[in-house]
Tab-separated table of C-alpha atoms in Angstrom:
chain	number	residue	atom	x	y	z
L	1	UNK	CA	0.000	0.000	0.000
L	2	UNK	CA	1.535	3.239	-1.149
L	3	UNK	CA	0.111	6.403	0.348
L	4	UNK	CA	-0.326	9.502	-1.779
L	5	UNK	CA	-0.007	12.857	-0.088
L	6	UNK	CA	-2.758	15.430	-0.099
L	7	UNK	CA	-2.099	19.103	0.509
L	8	UNK	CA	-5.307	20.847	1.523
L	9	UNK	CA	-6.189	24.123	-0.134
L	10	UNK	CA	-6.170	26.984	2.348
L	11	UNK	CA	-9.480	28.361	1.076
L	12	UNK	CA	-12.446	26.603	-0.442
L	13	UNK	CA	-16.021	27.149	-1.486
L	14	UNK	CA	-18.344	26.864	1.500
L	15	UNK	CA	-21.745	25.116	1.396
L	16	UNK	CA	-23.367	28.327	2.633
L	17	UNK	CA	-21.986	30.260	-0.325
L	18	UNK	CA	-23.193	27.605	-2.736
L	19	UNK	CA	-26.636	27.488	-1.162
L	20	UNK	CA	-27.013	31.258	-1.365
L	21	UNK	CA	-26.178	31.241	-5.072
L	22	UNK	CA	-23.001	33.283	-4.707
L	23	UNK	CA	-19.446	32.064	-4.455
L	24	UNK	CA	-16.836	34.440	-3.113
L	25	UNK	CA	-13.464	34.535	-4.806
L	26	UNK	CA	-11.398	31.696	-3.460
L	27	UNK	CA	-10.612	28.173	-4.433
L	28	UNK	CA	-12.111	24.712	-4.522
L	29	UNK	CA	-9.701	22.035	-3.333
L	30	UNK	CA	-9.389	19.448	-6.057
L	31	UNK	CA	-7.330	16.303	-6.521
L	32	UNK	CA	-4.449	16.275	-8.980
L	33	UNK	CA	-4.150	12.859	-10.611
L	34	UNK	CA	-0.568	13.263	-11.730
L	35	UNK	CA	0.979	14.295	-8.458
L	36	UNK	CA	-1.477	12.965	-5.903
L	37	UNK	CA	-1.714	16.408	-4.334
L	38	UNK	CA	-4.580	18.838	-4.113
L	39	UNK	CA	-4.435	21.879	-6.354
L	40	UNK	CA	-6.447	25.052	-6.000
L	41	UNK	CA	-8.908	26.046	-8.701
L	42	UNK	CA	-10.175	29.582	-8.816
L	43	UNK	CA	-13.897	30.332	-8.609
L	44	UNK	CA	-15.003	33.706	-9.868
L	45	UNK	CA	-17.356	35.660	-7.669
L	46	UNK	CA	-20.983	35.810	-8.759
L	47	UNK	CA	-23.972	33.516	-8.922
L	48	UNK	CA	-23.626	29.797	-9.449
L	49	UNK	CA	-25.451	28.433	-12.495
L	50	UNK	CA	-28.153	25.882	-11.811
L	51	UNK	CA	-27.895	23.904	-14.997
L	52	UNK	CA	-31.623	24.218	-15.587
L	53	UNK	CA	-31.102	24.045	-19.341
L	54	UNK	CA	-30.703	20.309	-18.881
L	55	UNK	CA	-33.534	19.919	-16.394
L	56	UNK	CA	-36.202	17.605	-17.749
L	57	UNK	CA	-34.465	16.948	-21.046
L	58	UNK	CA	-35.372	13.450	-22.235
L	59	UNK	CA	-32.560	10.966	-22.771
L	60	UNK	CA	-32.078	8.769	-25.830
L	61	UNK	CA	-34.717	6.059	-25.911
L	62	UNK	CA	-36.533	7.727	-23.022
L	63	UNK	CA	-39.854	9.375	-23.905
L	64	UNK	CA	-42.177	10.872	-21.274
L	65	UNK	CA	-45.467	9.744	-22.820
L	66	UNK	CA	-48.178	10.658	-20.308
L	67	UNK	CA	-45.789	10.512	-17.351
L	68	UNK	CA	-45.845	13.673	-15.215
L	69	UNK	CA	-42.271	14.246	-13.970
L	70	UNK	CA	-43.286	17.211	-11.827
L	71	UNK	CA	-42.479	15.580	-8.470
L	72	UNK	CA	-39.003	14.607	-9.627
L	73	UNK	CA	-38.381	18.030	-11.159
L	74	UNK	CA	-39.184	19.523	-7.754
L	75	UNK	CA	-36.968	16.992	-5.951
L	76	UNK	CA	-33.853	18.046	-7.869
L	77	UNK	CA	-34.646	21.769	-8.138
L	78	UNK	CA	-32.480	24.367	-6.402
L	79	UNK	CA	-29.100	22.777	-7.085
L	80	UNK	CA	-26.319	23.370	-6.333
L	81	UNK	CA	-27.085	23.622	-2.636
L	82	UNK	CA	-25.326	22.904	0.642
L	83	UNK	CA	-26.630	19.331	0.345
L	84	UNK	CA	-25.649	18.483	-3.253
L	85	UNK	CA	-24.091	20.145	-6.272
L	86	UNK	CA	-25.895	18.134	-8.959
L	87	UNK	CA	-28.404	15.361	-9.579
L	88	UNK	CA	-29.308	13.035	-12.431
L	89	UNK	CA	-32.500	10.973	-12.362
L	90	UNK	CA	-34.142	8.505	-14.725
L	91	UNK	CA	-37.545	6.921	-14.139
L	92	UNK	CA	-39.529	4.448	-16.235
L	93	UNK	CA	-43.179	3.611	-15.587
L	94	UNK	CA	-45.990	2.176	-17.737
L	95	UNK	CA	-46.897	5.807	-18.537
L	96	UNK	CA	-43.490	6.686	-19.962
L	97	UNK	CA	-39.854	7.476	-19.221
L	98	UNK	CA	-38.174	10.689	-18.083
L	99	UNK	CA	-34.560	11.714	-17.584
L	100	UNK	CA	-33.669	14.937	-15.803
L	101	UNK	CA	-30.541	16.643	-14.542
L	102	UNK	CA	-29.886	19.766	-12.511
L	103	UNK	CA	-26.944	21.459	-10.861
L	104	UNK	CA	-23.431	22.039	-12.129
L	105	UNK	CA	-20.661	19.946	-13.595
L	106	UNK	CA	-18.211	21.578	-11.210
L	107	UNK	CA	-18.182	24.618	-8.964
L	108	UNK	CA	-15.403	26.357	-10.859
L	109	UNK	CA	-16.737	26.174	-14.433
L	110	UNK	CA	-20.390	26.389	-13.291
L	111	UNK	CA	-21.460	24.573	-16.484
L	112	UNK	CA	-24.471	22.221	-16.502
L	113	UNK	CA	-24.067	18.497	-15.923
L	114	UNK	CA	-22.944	17.036	-19.276
L	115	UNK	CA	-25.215	14.637	-21.179
L	116	UNK	CA	-24.665	10.959	-20.351
L	117	UNK	CA	-22.479	11.951	-17.400
L	118	UNK	CA	-20.634	9.094	-15.747
L	119	UNK	CA	-20.457	8.613	-11.993
L	120	UNK	CA	-19.271	6.247	-9.300
L	121	UNK	CA	-22.031	3.725	-8.595
L	122	UNK	CA	-20.561	2.620	-5.260
L	123	UNK	CA	-22.113	-0.572	-3.924
L	124	UNK	CA	-24.315	-0.954	-6.998
L	125	UNK	CA	-21.090	-2.581	-8.225
L	126	UNK	CA	-22.239	-5.648	-6.304
L	127	UNK	CA	-25.037	-6.272	-8.829
L	128	UNK	CA	-22.426	-6.576	-11.586
L	129	UNK	CA	-20.186	-8.814	-9.481
L	130	UNK	CA	-23.038	-11.115	-8.477
L	131	UNK	CA	-24.034	-11.409	-12.137
L	132	UNK	CA	-20.482	-12.399	-13.107
L	133	UNK	CA	-20.300	-15.105	-10.436
L	134	UNK	CA	-23.743	-16.427	-11.372
L	135	UNK	CA	-22.687	-16.579	-15.031
L	136	UNK	CA	-19.739	-18.749	-14.002
L	137	UNK	CA	-22.108	-20.919	-11.987
L	138	UNK	CA	-24.364	-21.315	-15.048
L	139	UNK	CA	-21.306	-22.416	-17.034
L	140	UNK	CA	-20.470	-25.053	-14.434
L	141	UNK	CA	-17.201	-23.352	-13.534
L	142	UNK	CA	-18.333	-22.344	-10.039
L	143	UNK	CA	-20.436	-24.290	-7.552
L	144	UNK	CA	-22.474	-21.926	-5.397
L	145	UNK	CA	-22.451	-24.542	-2.624
L	146	UNK	CA	-18.735	-25.129	-3.037
L	147	UNK	CA	-16.199	-23.916	-0.479
L	148	UNK	CA	-14.401	-20.668	-1.216
L	149	UNK	CA	-11.272	-22.288	0.212
L	150	UNK	CA	-11.284	-24.716	-2.721
L	151	UNK	CA	-11.179	-21.916	-5.272
L	152	UNK	CA	-8.830	-19.615	-3.362
L	153	UNK	CA	-6.542	-21.843	-1.291
L	154	UNK	CA	-4.518	-19.966	1.302
L	155	UNK	CA	-6.665	-16.825	1.290
L	156	UNK	CA	-8.344	-17.785	4.563
L	157	UNK	CA	-6.542	-19.471	7.482
L	158	UNK	CA	-6.351	-23.280	7.340
L	159	UNK	CA	-8.630	-23.626	10.373
L	160	UNK	CA	-11.224	-21.131	9.106
L	161	UNK	CA	-14.804	-22.497	8.905
L	162	UNK	CA	-16.025	-23.428	5.438
L	163	UNK	CA	-17.450	-20.466	3.516
L	164	UNK	CA	-19.521	-21.181	0.404
L	165	UNK	CA	-19.637	-19.056	-2.731
L	166	UNK	CA	-23.328	-18.369	-2.155
L	167	UNK	CA	-22.531	-17.003	1.301
L	168	UNK	CA	-20.168	-14.462	-0.267
L	169	UNK	CA	-22.995	-13.152	-2.428
L	170	UNK	CA	-25.793	-13.001	0.164
L	171	UNK	CA	-23.704	-11.481	2.979
L	172	UNK	CA	-23.823	-14.537	5.239
L	173	UNK	CA	-20.117	-15.446	5.053
L	174	UNK	CA	-19.213	-13.814	8.371
L	175	UNK	CA	-15.762	-12.833	7.054
L	176	UNK	CA	-14.896	-9.733	9.105
L	177	UNK	CA	-14.168	-6.335	7.610
L	178	UNK	CA	-11.015	-4.347	8.368
L	179	UNK	CA	-11.059	-1.569	10.934
L	180	UNK	CA	-9.868	1.696	9.431
L	181	UNK	CA	-9.732	5.278	10.705
L	182	UNK	CA	-13.084	6.865	9.897
L	183	UNK	CA	-12.269	10.576	9.867
L	184	UNK	CA	-12.735	12.498	6.633
L	185	UNK	CA	-9.316	14.155	6.916
L	186	UNK	CA	-7.618	10.737	7.210
L	187	UNK	CA	-9.586	9.526	4.191
L	188	UNK	CA	-8.520	12.574	2.189
L	189	UNK	CA	-4.905	12.125	3.176
L	190	UNK	CA	-5.013	8.505	1.932
L	191	UNK	CA	-7.263	8.930	-1.090
L	192	UNK	CA	-4.542	7.762	-3.494
L	193	UNK	CA	-3.446	4.724	-1.492
L	194	UNK	CA	-3.403	1.499	-3.479
L	195	UNK	CA	-4.669	-1.684	-1.917
L	196	UNK	CA	-4.717	-5.245	-3.155
L	197	UNK	CA	-7.741	-7.432	-2.360
L	198	UNK	CA	-5.470	-9.792	-0.442
L	199	UNK	CA	-4.286	-6.941	1.784
L	200	UNK	CA	-7.885	-6.015	2.588
L	201	UNK	CA	-8.783	-9.611	3.453
L	202	UNK	CA	-5.729	-9.985	5.705
L	203	UNK	CA	-6.555	-6.719	7.474
L	204	UNK	CA	-10.144	-7.906	7.971
L	205	UNK	CA	-9.037	-11.224	9.448
L	206	UNK	CA	-7.328	-9.291	12.243
L	207	UNK	CA	-10.854	-8.867	13.627
L	208	UNK	CA	-12.933	-11.658	15.082
L	209	UNK	CA	-15.950	-13.205	13.363
L	210	UNK	CA	-19.338	-11.863	14.473
L	211	UNK	CA	-20.981	-15.177	13.550
L	212	UNK	CA	-20.240	-18.494	11.902
L	213	UNK	CA	-20.723	-18.732	8.121
L	214	UNK	CA	-24.377	-19.150	7.201
L	215	UNK	CA	-25.763	-18.316	10.654
L	216	UNK	CA	-26.705	-14.659	10.118
L	217	UNK	CA	-26.619	-11.887	7.550
L	218	UNK	CA	-24.449	-8.799	7.831
L	219	UNK	CA	-23.961	-6.404	4.928
L	220	UNK	CA	-20.287	-5.741	4.129
L	221	UNK	CA	-18.001	-5.317	1.149
L	222	UNK	CA	-15.856	-8.274	2.150
L	223	UNK	CA	-17.825	-11.066	0.477
L	224	UNK	CA	-17.690	-9.216	-2.825
L	225	UNK	CA	-14.002	-8.421	-2.548
L	226	UNK	CA	-13.422	-12.164	-2.199
L	227	UNK	CA	-15.882	-12.824	-5.041
L	228	UNK	CA	-13.786	-10.545	-7.246
L	229	UNK	CA	-10.724	-12.654	-6.471
L	230	UNK	CA	-12.726	-15.792	-7.261
L	231	UNK	CA	-13.741	-14.385	-10.667
L	232	UNK	CA	-10.116	-13.655	-11.479
L	233	UNK	CA	-8.894	-17.072	-10.331
L	234	UNK	CA	-11.538	-19.062	-12.228
L	235	UNK	CA	-11.317	-17.074	-15.479
L	236	UNK	CA	-7.632	-16.250	-15.480
L	237	UNK	CA	-8.501	-12.630	-16.324
L	238	UNK	CA	-8.817	-9.432	-14.315
L	239	UNK	CA	-12.150	-8.365	-12.876
L	240	UNK	CA	-12.033	-5.301	-15.132
L	241	UNK	CA	-11.600	-7.473	-18.235
L	242	UNK	CA	-14.386	-9.879	-17.292
L	243	UNK	CA	-16.830	-7.043	-16.576
L	244	UNK	CA	-16.096	-5.612	-19.990
L	245	UNK	CA	-16.134	-8.940	-21.862
L	246	UNK	CA	-19.162	-10.518	-20.220
L	247	UNK	CA	-21.456	-7.556	-19.517
L	248	UNK	CA	-20.421	-4.150	-20.844
L	249	UNK	CA	-19.601	-5.064	-24.444
L	250	UNK	CA	-22.445	-7.549	-25.036
L	251	UNK	CA	-24.992	-5.018	-23.740
L	252	UNK	CA	-23.394	-2.008	-25.440
L	253	UNK	CA	-22.653	-0.250	-22.145
L	254	UNK	CA	-20.300	2.463	-23.344
L	255	UNK	CA	-20.022	4.251	-20.006
L	256	UNK	CA	-19.543	1.261	-17.704
L	257	UNK	CA	-16.160	0.047	-16.526
L	258	UNK	CA	-14.114	-0.866	-13.469
L	259	UNK	CA	-11.296	1.670	-13.039
L	260	UNK	CA	-8.684	-0.561	-11.397
L	261	UNK	CA	-5.861	1.665	-10.121
L	262	UNK	CA	-7.015	4.749	-12.027
L	263	UNK	CA	-8.412	7.309	-9.524
L	264	UNK	CA	-10.064	9.382	-12.265
L	265	UNK	CA	-13.494	9.158	-13.872
L	266	UNK	CA	-12.872	8.904	-17.596
L	267	UNK	CA	-15.215	10.690	-19.993
L	268	UNK	CA	-17.941	13.271	-19.230
L	269	UNK	CA	-18.870	13.503	-15.561
L	270	UNK	CA	-19.913	15.835	-12.774
L	271	UNK	CA	-17.457	16.543	-9.985
L	272	UNK	CA	-18.203	15.240	-6.520
L	273	UNK	CA	-17.462	17.227	-3.357
L	274	UNK	CA	-17.013	16.389	0.312
L	275	UNK	CA	-17.859	18.845	3.071
L	276	UNK	CA	-14.973	19.200	5.535
L	277	UNK	CA	-14.903	21.361	8.670
L	278	UNK	CA	-11.630	23.259	8.989
L	279	UNK	CA	-11.067	26.014	11.504
L	280	UNK	CA	-14.763	26.066	12.298
L	281	UNK	CA	-15.692	26.644	8.632
L	282	UNK	CA	-17.230	23.968	6.399
L	283	UNK	CA	-15.459	23.770	3.039
L	284	UNK	CA	-16.233	21.696	-0.052
L	285	UNK	CA	-13.240	19.655	-1.165
L	286	UNK	CA	-13.247	18.188	-4.669
L	287	UNK	CA	-13.460	14.415	-4.188
L	288	UNK	CA	-13.727	13.423	-7.850
L	289	UNK	CA	-10.343	11.777	-8.231
L	290	UNK	CA	-10.085	9.047	-5.612
L	291	UNK	CA	-8.555	5.584	-5.684
L	292	UNK	CA	-11.231	2.906	-5.418
L	293	UNK	CA	-8.814	0.039	-4.771
L	294	UNK	CA	-10.175	-0.359	-1.234
L	295	UNK	CA	-13.520	-1.495	-2.697
L	296	UNK	CA	-12.581	-3.820	-5.587
L	297	UNK	CA	-15.566	-5.651	-7.119
L	298	UNK	CA	-17.718	-4.229	-4.317
L	299	UNK	CA	-17.853	-0.463	-4.865
L	300	UNK	CA	-15.553	0.659	-7.669
L	301	UNK	CA	-17.571	0.553	-10.919
L	302	UNK	CA	-18.303	3.701	-12.951
L	303	UNK	CA	-21.432	3.930	-15.102
L	304	UNK	CA	-24.258	6.223	-16.319
L	305	UNK	CA	-28.027	6.367	-15.938
L	306	UNK	CA	-28.724	4.916	-19.381
L	307	UNK	CA	-26.199	2.107	-18.885
L	308	UNK	CA	-27.627	1.171	-15.476
L	309	UNK	CA	-31.118	1.075	-16.950
L	310	UNK	CA	-29.999	-1.090	-19.870
L	311	UNK	CA	-28.142	-3.424	-17.517
L	312	UNK	CA	-30.922	-3.881	-14.969
L	313	UNK	CA	-33.476	-4.455	-17.739
L	314	UNK	CA	-31.311	-7.079	-19.424
L	315	UNK	CA	-30.499	-8.683	-16.083
L	316	UNK	CA	-34.105	-9.003	-14.938
L	317	UNK	CA	-35.191	-10.457	-18.301
L	318	UNK	CA	-32.592	-13.217	-18.207
L	319	UNK	CA	-30.233	-11.849	-20.863
L	320	UNK	CA	-27.274	-11.600	-18.479
L	321	UNK	CA	-27.789	-14.463	-16.031
L	322	UNK	CA	-29.900	-17.481	-17.096
L	323	UNK	CA	-32.335	-19.429	-14.976
L	324	UNK	CA	-32.052	-21.104	-12.529
L	325	UNK	CA	-29.091	-18.980	-11.393
L	326	UNK	CA	-31.100	-15.755	-11.848
L	327	UNK	CA	-33.414	-16.934	-9.059
L	328	UNK	CA	-30.526	-16.384	-6.622
L	329	UNK	CA	-30.884	-12.635	-7.153
L	330	UNK	CA	-34.493	-12.705	-5.927
L	331	UNK	CA	-34.084	-15.178	-3.061
L	332	UNK	CA	-33.353	-14.058	0.487
L	333	UNK	CA	-31.463	-16.382	2.846
L	334	UNK	CA	-33.578	-17.850	5.637
L	335	UNK	CA	-31.592	-16.257	8.457
L	336	UNK	CA	-31.852	-13.147	10.613
L	337	UNK	CA	-29.534	-10.215	10.236
L	338	UNK	CA	-27.150	-9.389	13.069
L	339	UNK	CA	-29.670	-6.923	14.509
L	340	UNK	CA	-32.363	-9.600	14.761
L	341	UNK	CA	-34.492	-8.532	11.802
L	342	UNK	CA	-35.186	-10.559	8.658
L	343	UNK	CA	-32.589	-10.871	5.916
L	344	UNK	CA	-32.890	-8.139	3.259
L	345	UNK	CA	-30.045	-8.935	0.888
L	346	UNK	CA	-30.027	-11.487	-1.912
L	347	UNK	CA	-27.197	-12.118	-4.359
L	348	UNK	CA	-26.370	-8.559	-5.379
L	349	UNK	CA	-29.697	-6.902	-4.595
L	350	UNK	CA	-31.722	-5.495	-1.695
L	351	UNK	CA	-35.393	-6.330	-1.195
L	352	UNK	CA	-37.488	-3.226	-0.503
L	353	UNK	CA	-41.077	-4.222	0.423
L	354	UNK	CA	-43.633	-1.555	-0.470
L	355	UNK	CA	-46.887	-0.757	1.350
L	356	UNK	CA	-48.928	-2.185	-1.543
L	357	UNK	CA	-47.343	-5.601	-1.037
L	358	UNK	CA	-44.978	-5.398	-4.003
L	359	UNK	CA	-41.195	-5.466	-3.766
L	360	UNK	CA	-38.618	-3.206	-5.351
L	361	UNK	CA	-35.300	-4.933	-5.977
L	362	UNK	CA	-32.670	-2.265	-5.567
L	363	UNK	CA	-29.051	-1.443	-4.870
L	364	UNK	CA	-27.753	1.830	-3.554
L	365	UNK	CA	-24.170	2.986	-3.365
L	366	UNK	CA	-22.048	5.750	-1.898
L	367	UNK	CA	-18.501	6.903	-2.469
L	368	UNK	CA	-17.076	10.228	-1.346
L	369	UNK	CA	-18.819	12.832	-3.507
L	370	UNK	CA	-21.327	10.430	-5.062
L	371	UNK	CA	-24.611	8.725	-4.214
L	372	UNK	CA	-26.175	6.310	-6.704
L	373	UNK	CA	-29.031	3.839	-6.901
L	374	UNK	CA	-30.777	1.465	-9.267
L	375	UNK	CA	-34.165	-0.096	-8.509
L	376	UNK	CA	-36.768	-2.100	-10.401
L	377	UNK	CA	-39.829	-4.231	-9.912
L	378	UNK	CA	-39.258	-7.861	-10.822
L	379	UNK	CA	-41.171	-7.419	-14.084
L	380	UNK	CA	-39.266	-4.233	-14.929
L	381	UNK	CA	-42.348	-2.079	-15.473
L	382	UNK	CA	-41.129	0.429	-12.864
L	383	UNK	CA	-37.451	1.381	-12.793
L	384	UNK	CA	-35.469	4.214	-11.199
L	385	UNK	CA	-31.818	5.204	-11.386
L	386	UNK	CA	-30.134	8.247	-9.891
L	387	UNK	CA	-26.771	9.848	-9.244
L	388	UNK	CA	-26.420	12.694	-6.764
L	389	UNK	CA	-23.172	14.488	-6.042
L	390	UNK	CA	-23.948	14.859	-2.357
L	391	UNK	CA	-21.622	16.895	-0.173
L	392	UNK	CA	-21.675	14.287	2.610
L	393	UNK	CA	-22.305	11.079	0.672
L	394	UNK	CA	-20.764	8.848	3.358
L	395	UNK	CA	-22.602	10.518	6.225
L	396	UNK	CA	-24.880	8.678	8.627
L	397	UNK	CA	-27.945	10.504	7.310
L	398	UNK	CA	-28.956	10.162	3.671
L	399	UNK	CA	-28.692	13.349	1.624
L	400	UNK	CA	-31.885	15.424	1.679
L	401	UNK	CA	-31.796	15.533	-2.121
L	402	UNK	CA	-31.629	11.746	-2.292
L	403	UNK	CA	-34.501	11.466	0.160
L	404	UNK	CA	-36.562	13.846	-1.959
L	405	UNK	CA	-35.816	11.864	-5.120
L	406	UNK	CA	-36.715	8.553	-3.474
L	407	UNK	CA	-39.931	9.976	-2.061
L	408	UNK	CA	-40.951	11.479	-5.388
L	409	UNK	CA	-40.157	8.302	-7.303
L	410	UNK	CA	-42.115	6.065	-4.927
L	411	UNK	CA	-45.023	8.472	-5.159
L	412	UNK	CA	-45.054	7.821	-8.923
L	413	UNK	CA	-45.162	4.021	-8.499
């Protein structure tokens, strides 16, 4: 693990200035990919553009029909704000489809969010990883009931209880996660560190198991980090290559890829920012460039709204994973979670029961600067995807903008 240094900018745009629509002359701290240090970018004084030219503009293959997008327009209005600097939303219902964006590409240029903007999907990566493992199972190259130790000898201690491949995918493996410093400043100072999956597993094994494999469910990245290693071992190719070969290229996903060691987001994208309190003042630090090697196969994928919609539609209709393996994605393990409630996570997805008795199958994700989600009914008639550049994406409370989007979308179900 090699640490990259980060030099904090002495002045930065404050959330209050953004929310008020005026940004005083100063600088936004942003990451420099070449040097691993933070460079200052000047922001001219004046009002911040809202990007409303793009608000409500339909995407390719997305026609509103009789759908009224008013609630979603209202949910993403008023950006940038102290809560988020931009939002992209796509919704599909039997009445039609609508794509809308609002906010700015970055606080310095103040330009609107570019069309087909890419973003970090965070833990929605797990849907892709689960699909890859289930493809290998369909090909007879992986046994979901088989022990992980048989595929990855030496990764876990010799006396470690048997962990099955299925338990990696449905968060019942019990493999502990590593304990890392949680402060934002520490995270910023180590944003260019490079980790290997094996290092993360070894660090996790320093902690004790909370339960024996298969006894309970506890949501972590660890099962998917190990699943990424399994994909590489069985195929002989990198996770990045298999994602591209098996999913992205066959489905024509031009914006979807795993970045590996590259901390940048390639192609058009909106910048993400993290609020940091320094000297009693909250500043927005550009968090766009950030190594994702601490979340391989579990939180590192980059995509776009249209690509996520294409992927989830193809997945749910059996064009990515065939039956009977696809059933794994809609089957919850018959165990309690560690808090005593029922299991909520299947292979790659989260079950979200609705008041009308139906279930949304979803996956949310968060990386510094970015919140994302994809959700669909089993029959695909109702689908939602969003990306929000929230200023505290890893905070304990969900961004107010994200809450507004979720509420508006569910109200249109």
